Amino acid sequence: MVGELAPLGGMLPALVTEARRRRMALGIAFAVIAVAALVVGMFWPKKYEASITILAQESSIITPLMEGAASATANANRAGIANNVIFSRKVLDQILVTGGWMAAHPTPIQQDQIIEGIRSRTKVQTSHGNLITISYSDSDPRRAFVVTQEFGRLFISESLASKQRESRDAYEFINSQVETYRHKLTDAEDKLKTYRESNADARPGSDADTNSRISQLRTQIENTQLELTEKRSQAAALQAQLSGESEVNAVHTTQGIYDTQLADLQSQLDKLLLTYTDQYPDVIRIRHQIQDLRQQMALSDQRKQAAQAAGTPIPLDSTVQMNPLYQQLKIQLAATEGDAAAAQARIGASESMLATELDRSKRISNSENVTAELTRDYDVNRDVYQDLLKRRENARVSMNLDAEQRGLAFFVQNPAVMPLVPSGLRFIHFGAAGLVLSLAIPFGLLFALVRFDPRVRSLAQLERAIGSGVLATVPFYPTPRDRRRDRLHNATLILIVVGVAAFYLILFWIRHKG
């Protein structure tokens, strides 16, 4: 069929033929594309980029020395922190002044638009965790350098100021909490002290003293009860023994008593005279006792005779001799009964004191809940207060470190330099791209035309389409007019190519001199 596509190997003659036929169109397309690329390159805005690299160093010789006494400010997300610092309104307002934008006295809306442009042209990157790179691009190389340098300076100063504010705010907050808990601790202590003063049973150790006293009284009651039982048993035994004894042993007269004593003294004297002389003291003493006894006998007889003469009754001349065992048992019984009565009294007194202590123990138990709650509040406030005191001192040391810039330190690793060559697409890039596109686009369109145009352009294509051979072909013979037109087109094409080349050379020379 006629519309069948020609193979790629047989397209070269057709391409040459079409290129010759459409050389003016190809030349014009070449010139337009090349010149358009140069014009775009001329008006393409130049972008100069400057960057500064800052090293954030945390570790220093003071870090291990102050470990546990000071807390360093954690800056794990340095990129986020750098963005927050650099793109803050305070920093950007200073950048507007440094970059010269405020010289034109822009309105607030224009300032916001300029700031948005600055933000879009500013990049913040981190590497190795502690290297921060700030890049800024601008059409003015000097402004790109100045703004980048100011960004670095403001970032360092604002970061250090932010750390100082953070540590100072932390210290002030902890200090306020210390004062708050100091008042709470004082109030808890006063409440506990007031309650203990108003309740004697709520004092420390009252419960232990009461329990000890109750145990002591119970032991004392038990011991006294045992003693009472023992005394009652002894009294019963003495009573039984006393009932079997007689109170009186015998009855003697006075004369009989004197005679018995006199016989006893005489017997003693006889025994002494067997051994000693009359001058021995014991012999003399016994003789005096015998003499005295005889005198008492004589006086007793005289009293009896006088009583008979006077007619008065004569008193009984007899003496009752009491049983000493009976008397001794009676004394022991009385003592035992007295001890039992005393033991019974002690039991009553101890039971009364025990009841008092039990009542006191109940009062102490009732007051323990209140005391425990007050003590618990006091202990909690005391522990929190002591912990806050330690934290406040740590915060004070951290604040002093940040104030003296002894903690996190910033160093400019790579300072900003004046950009001499613009970054991104430059004029030479547009020139090279124009030349490439001015050749690629026309010839690409020509290839598409030959590839997809259904017209027969070669003898092989025709024979393949009709399925048989072609006997003869009629060649094309140009007329003189056709030859003149071809020469004109060739000359015009050469002028176009030369003109484009000259235009390129002139613009590159101008740009180089500029």
Short mmCIF file of C-alpha atoms in Angstrom, two decimals:
data_model
loop_
_atom_site.label_atom_id
_atom_site.label_comp_id
_atom_site.label_asym_id
_atom_site.label_seq_id
_atom_site.Cartn_x
_atom_site.Cartn_y
_atom_site.Cartn_z
CA MET A 1 0.00 0.00 0.00
CA VAL A 2 1.17 3.55 -0.67
CA GLY A 3 0.88 4.79 2.92
CA GLU A 4 3.34 2.20 4.33
CA LEU A 5 6.18 3.64 6.33
CA ALA A 6 9.63 3.59 4.74
CA PRO A 7 12.42 1.67 6.53
CA LEU A 8 14.97 3.71 8.41
CA GLY A 9 17.78 2.63 6.07
CA GLY A 10 16.00 4.08 3.01
CA MET A 11 15.13 7.39 4.66
CA LEU A 12 18.52 9.08 4.20
CA PRO A 13 17.96 10.06 0.52
CA ALA A 14 14.51 11.30 1.39
CA LEU A 15 15.91 13.31 4.32
CA VAL A 16 18.54 14.92 2.08
CA THR A 17 15.93 15.71 -0.53
CA GLU A 18 13.53 17.25 2.00
CA ALA A 19 16.35 19.20 3.64
CA ARG A 20 17.31 20.72 0.30
CA ARG A 21 13.69 21.53 -0.49
CA ARG A 22 13.04 23.12 2.93
CA ARG A 23 16.45 24.62 3.61
CA MET A 24 15.04 28.13 3.99
CA ALA A 25 12.56 26.98 6.61
CA LEU A 26 15.30 25.05 8.39
CA GLY A 27 17.62 28.08 8.30
CA ILE A 28 14.95 30.43 9.62
CA ALA A 29 14.05 27.97 12.41
CA PHE A 30 17.76 27.63 13.24
CA ALA A 31 18.20 31.40 13.45
CA VAL A 32 15.03 32.00 15.45
CA ILE A 33 15.80 29.31 18.01
CA ALA A 34 19.47 30.31 18.38
CA VAL A 35 18.70 34.02 18.70
CA ALA A 36 15.77 33.35 21.06
CA ALA A 37 18.02 31.29 23.34
CA LEU A 38 20.57 34.12 23.46
CA VAL A 39 17.90 36.71 24.15
CA VAL A 40 16.52 34.55 26.99
CA GLY A 41 20.07 34.11 28.29
CA MET A 42 20.63 37.87 28.23
CA PHE A 43 17.53 38.60 30.27
CA TRP A 44 17.81 35.51 32.49
CA PRO A 45 18.41 36.77 36.04
CA LYS A 46 21.83 36.07 37.44
CA LYS A 47 21.98 34.27 40.76
CA TYR A 48 25.01 34.66 42.99
CA GLU A 49 25.14 32.29 45.94
CA ALA A 50 27.20 32.68 49.10
CA SER A 51 27.37 30.27 52.03
CA ILE A 52 28.78 30.12 55.52
CA THR A 53 29.48 26.98 57.56
CA ILE A 54 29.28 27.11 61.34
CA LEU A 55 30.54 24.43 63.72
CA ALA A 56 28.42 23.95 66.83
CA GLN A 57 30.75 22.39 69.41
CA GLU A 58 29.29 21.03 72.65
CA SER A 59 32.14 18.98 74.07
CA SER A 60 34.85 20.88 75.89
CA ILE A 61 37.15 20.40 78.86
CA ILE A 62 34.51 21.86 81.16
CA THR A 63 31.80 19.36 80.17
CA PRO A 64 33.13 16.32 82.08
CA LEU A 65 34.14 18.54 84.98
CA MET A 66 30.61 19.93 85.37
CA GLU A 67 28.81 16.64 84.67
CA GLY A 68 25.98 16.19 87.16
CA ALA A 69 26.25 19.80 88.36
CA ALA A 70 25.02 21.51 85.20
CA SER A 71 22.66 20.53 82.41
CA ALA A 72 23.63 21.42 78.87
CA THR A 73 20.96 22.67 76.48
CA ALA A 74 20.03 19.86 74.13
CA ASN A 75 20.07 20.86 70.43
CA ALA A 76 19.50 17.57 68.64
CA ASN A 77 17.47 18.98 65.72
CA ARG A 78 19.94 21.65 64.71
CA ALA A 79 18.39 22.19 61.27
CA GLY A 80 15.01 22.94 62.81
CA ILE A 81 16.57 25.19 65.43
CA ALA A 82 18.61 27.02 62.77
CA ASN A 83 15.48 27.53 60.65
CA ASN A 84 13.58 28.88 63.63
CA VAL A 85 16.41 31.27 64.49
CA ILE A 86 17.28 32.43 60.95
CA PHE A 87 13.72 32.81 59.71
CA SER A 88 12.52 34.60 62.82
CA ARG A 89 11.06 38.04 62.28
CA LYS A 90 13.73 39.69 64.42
CA VAL A 91 16.57 38.29 62.29
CA LEU A 92 14.79 39.00 58.98
CA ASP A 93 14.11 42.61 59.98
CA GLN A 94 17.83 43.04 60.57
CA ILE A 95 18.54 41.38 57.21
CA LEU A 96 16.26 43.92 55.48
CA VAL A 97 18.43 46.69 56.87
CA THR A 98 21.72 44.92 56.09
CA GLY A 99 20.69 44.06 52.53
CA GLY A 100 19.66 47.64 51.76
CA TRP A 101 15.99 46.91 51.13
CA MET A 102 14.88 49.36 53.82
CA ALA A 103 16.58 52.24 52.01
CA ALA A 104 13.58 52.45 49.66
CA HIS A 105 11.19 52.65 52.65
CA PRO A 106 8.95 49.76 51.61
CA THR A 107 5.47 49.39 53.03
CA PRO A 108 4.74 46.58 55.49
CA ILE A 109 3.17 44.54 52.69
CA GLN A 110 6.24 45.07 50.51
CA GLN A 111 8.45 44.11 53.45
CA ASP A 112 6.54 40.84 53.82
CA GLN A 113 6.97 40.16 50.10
CA ILE A 114 10.72 40.84 50.32
CA ILE A 115 10.99 38.59 53.36
CA GLU A 116 9.20 35.77 51.55
CA GLY A 117 11.70 36.16 48.69
CA ILE A 118 14.61 36.05 51.14
CA ARG A 119 13.21 32.91 52.76
CA SER A 120 12.81 31.19 49.38
CA ARG A 121 16.44 32.00 48.46
CA THR A 122 17.87 30.88 51.81
CA LYS A 123 18.76 27.28 52.60
CA VAL A 124 19.86 25.75 55.89
CA GLN A 125 21.55 22.36 55.92
CA THR A 126 23.25 20.28 58.60
CA SER A 127 25.92 17.63 58.21
CA HIS A 128 27.66 15.35 60.70
CA GLY A 129 25.22 16.54 63.34
CA ASN A 130 27.09 19.73 64.26
CA LEU A 131 27.97 21.49 60.97
CA ILE A 132 25.38 24.09 59.92
CA THR A 133 25.58 25.56 56.42
CA ILE A 134 23.60 28.71 55.60
CA SER A 135 23.32 29.54 51.87
CA TYR A 136 21.75 32.62 50.30
CA SER A 137 21.42 33.51 46.61
CA ASP A 138 20.80 36.96 45.12
CA SER A 139 21.19 38.80 41.85
CA ASP A 140 23.71 41.16 43.51
CA PRO A 141 26.91 39.34 44.48
CA ARG A 142 27.83 41.90 47.13
CA ARG A 143 24.39 41.69 48.75
CA ALA A 144 24.55 37.89 48.66
CA PHE A 145 27.87 38.06 50.51
CA VAL A 146 26.74 40.66 53.06
CA VAL A 147 23.41 38.96 53.77
CA THR A 148 25.05 35.53 54.19
CA GLN A 149 27.65 36.96 56.52
CA GLU A 150 24.96 38.71 58.55
CA PHE A 151 22.90 35.51 58.67
CA GLY A 152 25.85 33.70 60.21
CA ARG A 153 26.51 36.43 62.75
CA LEU A 154 22.86 36.72 63.74
CA PHE A 155 22.50 32.94 63.98
CA ILE A 156 25.44 32.69 66.39
CA SER A 157 24.34 35.65 68.51
CA GLU A 158 20.69 34.64 68.59
CA SER A 159 21.53 31.01 69.37
CA LEU A 160 23.75 32.02 72.28
CA ALA A 161 21.16 34.54 73.46
CA SER A 162 18.45 31.88 73.15
CA LYS A 163 20.53 29.47 75.27
CA GLN A 164 21.08 32.19 77.85
CA ARG A 165 17.36 33.00 77.91
CA GLU A 166 16.48 29.33 78.15
CA SER A 167 18.85 28.67 81.06
CA ARG A 168 17.80 31.91 82.79
CA ASP A 169 14.10 31.11 82.34
CA ALA A 170 14.74 27.59 83.68
CA TYR A 171 16.53 29.03 86.72
CA GLU A 172 13.79 31.59 87.37
CA PHE A 173 11.08 28.94 87.03
CA ILE A 174 12.83 26.52 89.40
CA ASN A 175 13.52 29.38 91.81
CA SER A 176 9.83 30.31 91.83
CA GLN A 177 8.95 26.68 92.49
CA VAL A 178 11.48 26.61 95.34
CA GLU A 179 9.79 29.61 96.94
CA THR A 180 6.35 28.07 96.43
CA TYR A 181 7.34 24.78 98.03
CA ARG A 182 9.18 26.59 100.81
CA HIS A 183 5.89 28.24 101.79
CA LYS A 184 4.08 24.91 101.46
CA LEU A 185 6.71 23.22 103.65
CA THR A 186 6.46 25.97 106.26
CA ASP A 187 2.67 25.73 106.31
CA ALA A 188 2.78 21.93 106.63
CA GLU A 189 5.32 22.19 109.45
CA ASP A 190 3.23 24.82 111.29
CA LYS A 191 0.06 22.71 110.96
CA LEU A 192 1.84 19.64 112.30
CA LYS A 193 3.39 21.61 115.16
CA THR A 194 0.08 23.27 116.08
CA TYR A 195 -1.76 19.96 116.09
CA ARG A 196 0.85 18.30 118.27
CA GLU A 197 0.84 21.22 120.71
CA SER A 198 -2.95 21.15 120.99
CA ASN A 199 -3.05 17.34 121.27
CA ALA A 200 -0.59 15.95 123.82
CA ASP A 201 -1.35 12.42 122.69
CA ALA A 202 -0.24 13.27 119.12
CA ARG A 203 3.38 13.93 120.06
CA PRO A 204 6.05 11.62 118.69
CA GLY A 205 6.58 8.48 120.78
CA SER A 206 3.23 8.70 122.58
CA ASP A 207 1.98 5.48 121.04
CA ALA A 208 5.15 3.59 122.01
CA ASP A 209 5.08 5.01 125.54
CA THR A 210 1.42 4.08 125.97
CA ASN A 211 1.93 0.56 124.67
CA SER A 212 4.92 0.11 126.96
CA ARG A 213 2.94 1.47 129.92
CA ILE A 214 -0.04 -0.82 129.15
CA SER A 215 2.26 -3.84 128.91
CA GLN A 216 3.95 -2.88 132.18
CA LEU A 217 0.64 -2.43 134.00
CA ARG A 218 -0.70 -5.74 132.73
CA THR A 219 2.47 -7.48 133.89
CA GLN A 220 2.21 -5.73 137.25
CA ILE A 221 -1.46 -6.79 137.66
CA GLU A 222 -0.62 -10.38 136.82
CA ASN A 223 2.29 -10.44 139.28
CA THR A 224 0.16 -8.81 142.01
CA GLN A 225 -2.66 -11.29 141.40
CA LEU A 226 -0.18 -14.12 141.81
CA GLU A 227 1.10 -12.50 145.00
CA LEU A 228 -2.50 -12.06 146.28
CA THR A 229 -3.26 -15.70 145.59
CA GLU A 230 -0.06 -16.67 147.38
CA LYS A 231 -0.84 -14.49 150.41
CA ARG A 232 -4.37 -15.85 150.64
CA SER A 233 -3.00 -19.38 150.55
CA GLN A 234 -0.52 -18.50 153.31
CA ALA A 235 -3.27 -16.88 155.38
CA ALA A 236 -5.48 -19.97 155.01
CA ALA A 237 -2.58 -22.20 156.09
CA LEU A 238 -1.79 -19.97 159.12
CA GLN A 239 -5.46 -19.87 160.08
CA ALA A 240 -5.64 -23.66 159.99
CA GLN A 241 -2.42 -23.92 162.03
CA LEU A 242 -3.60 -21.28 164.52
CA SER A 243 -6.83 -23.14 165.17
CA GLY A 244 -4.83 -26.14 166.43
CA GLU A 245 -2.81 -24.16 169.04
CA SER A 246 -3.80 -23.03 172.60
CA GLU A 247 -3.39 -19.44 173.55
CA VAL A 248 -2.28 -20.18 177.20
CA ASN A 249 0.45 -22.66 178.31
CA ALA A 250 0.23 -22.56 182.18
CA VAL A 251 -0.75 -20.45 185.28
CA HIS A 252 1.91 -19.66 188.03
CA THR A 253 1.71 -17.84 191.47
CA THR A 254 4.03 -14.98 192.38
CA GLN A 255 5.65 -16.91 195.23
CA GLY A 256 6.21 -19.87 192.98
CA ILE A 257 7.81 -17.69 190.41
CA TYR A 258 10.12 -16.12 192.99
CA ASP A 259 11.06 -19.53 194.31
CA THR A 260 11.77 -20.83 190.83
CA GLN A 261 13.96 -17.81 190.01
CA LEU A 262 15.74 -18.04 193.34
CA ALA A 263 16.44 -21.76 192.86
CA ASP A 264 17.73 -21.04 189.36
CA LEU A 265 20.06 -18.29 190.59
CA GLN A 266 21.29 -20.47 193.44
CA SER A 267 22.05 -23.26 191.00
CA GLN A 268 24.06 -20.86 188.81
CA LEU A 269 25.98 -19.60 191.87
CA ASP A 270 26.83 -23.12 192.93
CA LYS A 271 28.20 -23.90 189.49
CA LEU A 272 30.35 -20.77 189.50
CA LEU A 273 31.74 -21.43 192.99
CA LEU A 274 32.94 -24.78 191.82
CA THR A 275 35.24 -22.99 189.46
CA TYR A 276 35.74 -19.42 190.68
CA THR A 277 36.25 -17.62 194.01
CA ASP A 278 33.86 -15.30 195.78
CA GLN A 279 35.52 -12.29 194.21
CA TYR A 280 34.73 -13.34 190.63
CA PRO A 281 32.45 -10.73 189.00
CA ASP A 282 29.79 -13.22 187.88
CA VAL A 283 29.67 -14.64 191.40
CA ILE A 284 29.24 -11.18 192.86
CA ARG A 285 26.56 -10.31 190.27
CA ILE A 286 24.48 -13.44 190.94
CA ARG A 287 24.67 -12.89 194.72
CA HIS A 288 23.36 -9.34 194.22
CA GLN A 289 20.53 -10.72 192.06
CA ILE A 290 19.68 -13.27 194.80
CA GLN A 291 19.67 -10.50 197.38
CA ASP A 292 17.40 -8.33 195.27
CA LEU A 293 15.03 -11.22 194.67
CA ARG A 294 14.79 -11.92 198.39
CA GLN A 295 14.02 -8.26 199.02
CA GLN A 296 11.19 -8.41 196.47
CA MET A 297 9.84 -11.53 198.24
CA ALA A 298 9.96 -9.70 201.57
CA LEU A 299 8.12 -6.70 200.13
CA SER A 300 5.48 -8.96 198.61
CA ASP A 301 4.88 -10.56 202.00
CA GLN A 302 4.61 -7.15 203.68
CA ARG A 303 1.97 -6.00 201.12
CA LYS A 304 -0.09 -9.12 201.76
CA GLN A 305 0.08 -8.62 205.59
CA ALA A 306 -0.83 -4.96 205.26
CA ALA A 307 -3.81 -5.87 203.08
CA GLN A 308 -5.02 -8.43 205.61
CA ALA A 309 -4.69 -5.93 208.42
CA ALA A 310 -6.59 -3.32 206.52
CA GLY A 311 -9.32 -5.79 205.56
CA THR A 312 -8.90 -5.13 201.80
CA PRO A 313 -9.17 -7.96 199.27
CA ILE A 314 -5.92 -9.66 198.51
CA PRO A 315 -5.09 -9.61 194.79
CA LEU A 316 -4.73 -12.90 193.04
CA ASP A 317 -1.24 -14.06 193.35
CA SER A 318 -1.03 -15.81 190.01
CA THR A 319 0.61 -15.28 186.55
CA VAL A 320 -0.71 -16.53 183.18
CA GLN A 321 1.95 -17.82 180.80
CA MET A 322 0.90 -17.28 177.12
CA ASN A 323 1.69 -19.72 174.27
CA PRO A 324 4.51 -18.08 172.20
CA LEU A 325 3.79 -20.19 169.07
CA TYR A 326 0.21 -19.06 169.13
CA GLN A 327 1.25 -15.47 169.36
CA GLN A 328 3.81 -15.88 166.57
CA LEU A 329 1.23 -17.53 164.28
CA LYS A 330 -1.25 -14.79 165.03
CA ILE A 331 1.31 -12.12 164.15
CA GLN A 332 2.20 -13.92 160.90
CA LEU A 333 -1.50 -14.25 160.03
CA ALA A 334 -2.07 -10.56 160.58
CA ALA A 335 0.97 -9.67 158.44
CA THR A 336 -0.15 -12.03 155.67
CA GLU A 337 -3.67 -10.63 155.67
CA GLY A 338 -2.21 -7.12 155.54
CA ASP A 339 -0.04 -8.08 152.56
CA ALA A 340 -3.06 -9.59 150.81
CA ALA A 341 -5.08 -6.44 151.41
CA ALA A 342 -2.19 -4.35 150.06
CA ALA A 343 -1.94 -6.59 147.00
CA GLN A 344 -5.69 -6.25 146.43
CA ALA A 345 -5.35 -2.48 146.66
CA ARG A 346 -2.45 -2.47 144.22
CA ILE A 347 -4.50 -4.57 141.78
CA GLY A 348 -7.34 -2.05 141.94
CA ALA A 349 -4.96 0.89 141.44
CA SER A 350 -3.19 -0.86 138.55
CA GLU A 351 -6.49 -1.74 136.87
CA SER A 352 -7.58 1.90 137.17
CA MET A 353 -4.30 3.07 135.62
CA LEU A 354 -4.63 0.41 132.91
CA ALA A 355 -8.10 1.67 132.02
CA THR A 356 -6.71 5.21 131.82
CA GLU A 357 -3.88 4.10 129.53
CA LEU A 358 -6.32 2.15 127.33
CA ASP A 359 -8.45 5.26 126.93
CA ARG A 360 -5.33 7.24 126.07
CA SER A 361 -4.34 4.59 123.52
CA LYS A 362 -7.73 4.99 121.84
CA ARG A 363 -7.25 8.75 121.70
CA ILE A 364 -3.78 8.28 120.22
CA SER A 365 -5.16 5.87 117.61
CA ASN A 366 -7.83 8.40 116.64
CA SER A 367 -5.24 11.17 116.30
CA GLU A 368 -2.81 9.01 114.31
CA ASN A 369 -4.79 9.46 111.08
CA VAL A 370 -4.61 13.23 111.31
CA THR A 371 -0.96 13.12 112.35
CA ALA A 372 -0.10 10.67 109.55
CA GLU A 373 -1.78 12.88 106.93
CA LEU A 374 -0.05 16.01 108.21
CA THR A 375 3.28 14.16 108.40
CA ARG A 376 2.83 12.77 104.89
CA ASP A 377 2.17 16.25 103.49
CA TYR A 378 5.21 17.55 105.34
CA ASP A 379 7.46 14.71 104.05
CA VAL A 380 6.28 15.13 100.45
CA ASN A 381 6.80 18.89 100.50
CA ARG A 382 10.20 18.45 102.19
CA ASP A 383 11.40 15.91 99.59
CA VAL A 384 10.21 18.07 96.69
CA TYR A 385 11.73 21.16 98.26
CA GLN A 386 15.12 19.52 98.76
CA ASP A 387 15.09 18.16 95.21
CA LEU A 388 14.20 21.61 93.85
CA LEU A 389 17.04 23.15 95.85
CA LYS A 390 19.53 20.82 94.10
CA ARG A 391 17.97 21.52 90.73
CA ARG A 392 18.09 25.26 91.34
CA GLU A 393 21.81 25.11 92.03
CA ASN A 394 22.34 23.02 88.88
CA ALA A 395 20.29 25.56 86.92
CA ARG A 396 22.35 28.38 88.44
CA VAL A 397 25.59 26.75 87.29
CA SER A 398 24.10 26.13 83.81
CA MET A 399 22.98 29.77 83.63
CA ASN A 400 26.47 30.97 84.58
CA LEU A 401 28.03 28.65 81.97
CA ASP A 402 25.73 29.99 79.27
CA ALA A 403 26.28 33.58 80.41
CA GLU A 404 30.05 33.11 80.06
CA GLN A 405 29.57 31.07 76.85
CA ARG A 406 31.34 28.07 78.34
CA GLY A 407 28.75 25.51 77.21
CA LEU A 408 27.73 25.31 73.56
CA ALA A 409 30.26 27.18 71.36
CA PHE A 410 29.95 28.23 67.71
CA PHE A 411 32.89 28.54 65.34
CA VAL A 412 32.85 29.76 61.74
CA GLN A 413 34.30 26.80 59.87
CA ASN A 414 33.99 28.25 56.36
CA PRO A 415 33.36 32.01 56.28
CA ALA A 416 31.26 33.62 53.56
CA VAL A 417 33.18 34.89 50.49
CA MET A 418 32.19 37.25 47.70
CA PRO A 419 30.69 35.16 44.84
CA LEU A 420 32.45 36.07 41.59
CA VAL A 421 30.66 33.64 39.27
CA PRO A 422 26.87 33.30 39.24
CA SER A 423 25.44 29.96 40.07
CA GLY A 424 22.83 28.08 38.09
CA LEU A 425 22.22 28.69 34.36
CA ARG A 426 24.55 31.26 32.87
CA PHE A 427 24.71 33.02 29.49
CA ILE A 428 27.11 30.46 28.05
CA HIS A 429 24.70 27.70 28.99
CA PHE A 430 21.87 29.41 27.10
CA GLY A 431 24.18 29.92 24.07
CA ALA A 432 25.19 26.27 23.97
CA ALA A 433 21.61 25.16 24.52
CA GLY A 434 20.46 27.52 21.70
CA LEU A 435 22.89 26.00 19.23
CA VAL A 436 21.93 22.47 20.16
CA LEU A 437 18.21 23.17 20.04
CA SER A 438 18.45 25.19 16.80
CA LEU A 439 19.89 22.09 15.12
CA ALA A 440 17.92 19.42 16.96
CA ILE A 441 14.43 20.89 16.63
CA PRO A 442 14.37 21.59 12.84
CA PHE A 443 16.01 18.30 11.93
CA GLY A 444 13.75 16.48 14.36
CA LEU A 445 10.70 17.95 12.68
CA LEU A 446 12.18 17.07 9.27
CA PHE A 447 12.74 13.47 10.37
CA ALA A 448 9.16 13.24 11.65
CA LEU A 449 7.87 14.61 8.36
CA VAL A 450 9.77 12.06 6.28
CA ARG A 451 8.99 9.25 8.68
CA PHE A 452 5.27 9.72 8.91
CA ASP A 453 4.40 11.46 5.56
CA PRO A 454 2.46 8.89 3.39
CA ARG A 455 3.68 10.28 0.07
CA VAL A 456 6.03 8.14 -2.10
CA ARG A 457 9.51 9.54 -1.98
CA SER A 458 11.65 6.74 -3.50
CA LEU A 459 11.59 4.02 -6.18
CA ALA A 460 12.03 1.25 -3.64
CA GLN A 461 9.08 2.55 -1.66
CA LEU A 462 6.90 2.50 -4.78
CA GLU A 463 7.94 -1.03 -5.86
CA ARG A 464 7.31 -2.26 -2.35
CA ALA A 465 3.92 -0.60 -2.29
CA ILE A 466 2.65 -1.97 -5.68
CA GLY A 467 4.38 -5.34 -5.40
CA SER A 468 6.05 -5.21 -8.83
CA GLY A 469 9.01 -3.57 -10.51
CA VAL A 470 9.06 -0.13 -12.10
CA LEU A 471 10.10 -0.03 -15.77
CA ALA A 472 11.27 3.57 -15.92
CA THR A 473 11.42 6.84 -13.94
CA VAL A 474 11.23 10.45 -15.12
CA PRO A 475 13.96 12.53 -13.46
CA PHE A 476 13.48 16.16 -12.36
CA TYR A 477 15.31 18.75 -14.42
CA PRO A 478 15.47 22.21 -12.89
CA THR A 479 14.90 25.26 -15.03
CA PRO A 480 17.21 28.29 -15.01
CA ARG A 481 14.74 30.01 -12.75
CA ASP A 482 14.91 27.09 -10.36
CA ARG A 483 18.68 27.31 -10.36
CA ARG A 484 18.64 31.04 -9.59
CA ARG A 485 16.19 30.46 -6.80
CA ASP A 486 18.39 27.69 -5.40
CA ARG A 487 21.47 29.91 -5.45
CA LEU A 488 19.52 32.68 -3.75
CA HIS A 489 18.30 30.31 -1.08
CA ASN A 490 21.82 28.95 -0.56
CA ALA A 491 23.27 32.43 -0.20
CA THR A 492 20.49 33.41 2.18
CA LEU A 493 21.09 30.29 4.24
CA ILE A 494 24.80 31.05 4.42
CA LEU A 495 24.04 34.63 5.49
CA ILE A 496 21.69 33.37 8.17
CA VAL A 497 24.31 30.99 9.56
CA VAL A 498 27.03 33.63 9.41
CA GLY A 499 24.70 36.22 10.97
CA VAL A 500 23.79 33.92 13.82
CA ALA A 501 27.46 33.10 14.43
CA ALA A 502 28.35 36.81 14.37
CA PHE A 503 25.49 37.59 16.72
CA TYR A 504 26.77 34.91 19.13
CA LEU A 505 30.33 36.20 18.97
CA ILE A 506 29.32 39.83 19.51
CA LEU A 507 27.08 39.04 22.49
CA PHE A 508 29.69 36.78 24.09
CA TRP A 509 32.31 39.49 23.64
CA ILE A 510 30.02 42.10 25.18
CA ARG A 511 29.20 39.85 28.12
CA HIS A 512 32.85 39.04 28.63
CA LYS A 513 33.82 42.71 28.62
CA GLY A 514 30.94 43.55 30.92
#
